[in-house]
Steps between C-alpha positions, in 0.01 A plus 500: 500500500719823481823506701537791757837628606358530863265293700195687359329298229282649229393486140453778252286577212579724211348839426529801267432863572181657385550845346228722374518582145695807406332801346386426162451129546153326512368336812523121510248371269478786268749345268601147356821374675709258338842354475763772402332795682657682787312748687333575848203293416711200468628556839176521637389187307794320658397604839147361444647170364698461815179563710356208313807293562591444140792745455831328601752768483596839634561733205505851547532609127136462413594317182248252365720221413475132498457445878224763518317323180526177663351628820209661307445152320489335836251759638284467203509122512384507867255763429335297203550759229708470186869434587687718242734699735361821398349708778194649345174641653355161609843405658550829681124499616540157661854566639400826679217298706669470858382208731604291780830335429653797319815643639697821410492865442146492329356351836691753712348773293145354533553485873597864510202606325285278735657690781417835363132394486510368855433134430835357559701548805795249453829575349546558132707188485434377154336184592151441382385285785169471725539858637511661153222302363274577786591863458418511116178315582405763763592779221296324248198461739510869586477595128228262418728271301521115510702432820711232355831630654652513157635826375391516145455803268200640649622472843829655422327788320299578808816477722680737269242781572654566814869653513752231548780553725786669329745279335848546383628577852825360627557401858811369654552242769794336666469127523676179602603314201609140432549313171393177344568297175373214299851378437517230728468121514135384544372851438241498215501878464129509453330791706141548647374611154643209335788701332819302418798722621735266350343574151467872573835548698553879421184601697542772772233398772464550862284330767311749727250547792221654268378696794821693459578488131194405293535201259550607135672832584823597334778565749854593505737317745802656597798290368267282294323734249139514399284194552139397555347427844393160385433258772416460864672251753413381832797611650486842338342725747503883543799686352671188351568408140644210313693557172548247242839400318541240231842427626558332848821691562350853441227389725753408761692822455190695557449356827290687753512876500283809542399684178301787393221439267307739287143391430336650211137508552 
């Protein structure tokens, strides 16, 4: 349970921004990634780890540290491959396969591509649910592929043959904002993704309506700073957000206010 500073209740999950490799960098999977490295590929790796619900911390530095290494080991163990904490070709190949249950920026990108092909009519909310699975299966069937509803390498390669909606755009919205905290009696601090906010208490995360702000996107909240749209809540509808503070007093001081939010798409 996480304590809210208003009557609205909610939980949050942690995210990290996906950034395309800068010029001169290899695409994710073209180089071995390991502890001590720092580049755009590491940021992208962290985003996929989040989508697989094994990356427990918002880290916008793209540094392959102990948290990322631990997350890679966790994913490798669950995937049934050698758990060495190094993101090599086998690990990357498996982690880039998107399927039901995955959440975040990679899923939102997949949904945008499905929209470009006309097989998906929902919002690019970053949630791989029944609608997304059905759209993937429909696309696969139209391409003569096995229609299993899982977006693997072959499916993704086919999707990439049509131009994806332009990324890198920034939109600005005005929303009603409230705050919440895990710093309260009886609050476990565990989010929807199973993230322990008491352990990773420096996280900058907001809960959103994914139909307005897609899950997994990087945002900049007026008076709060850069964060990740990391969770949904039953009471978060339309132009509303919920921002996380580790300290109860900070959350109380935030209160309820109108703020401008830049959404980096």
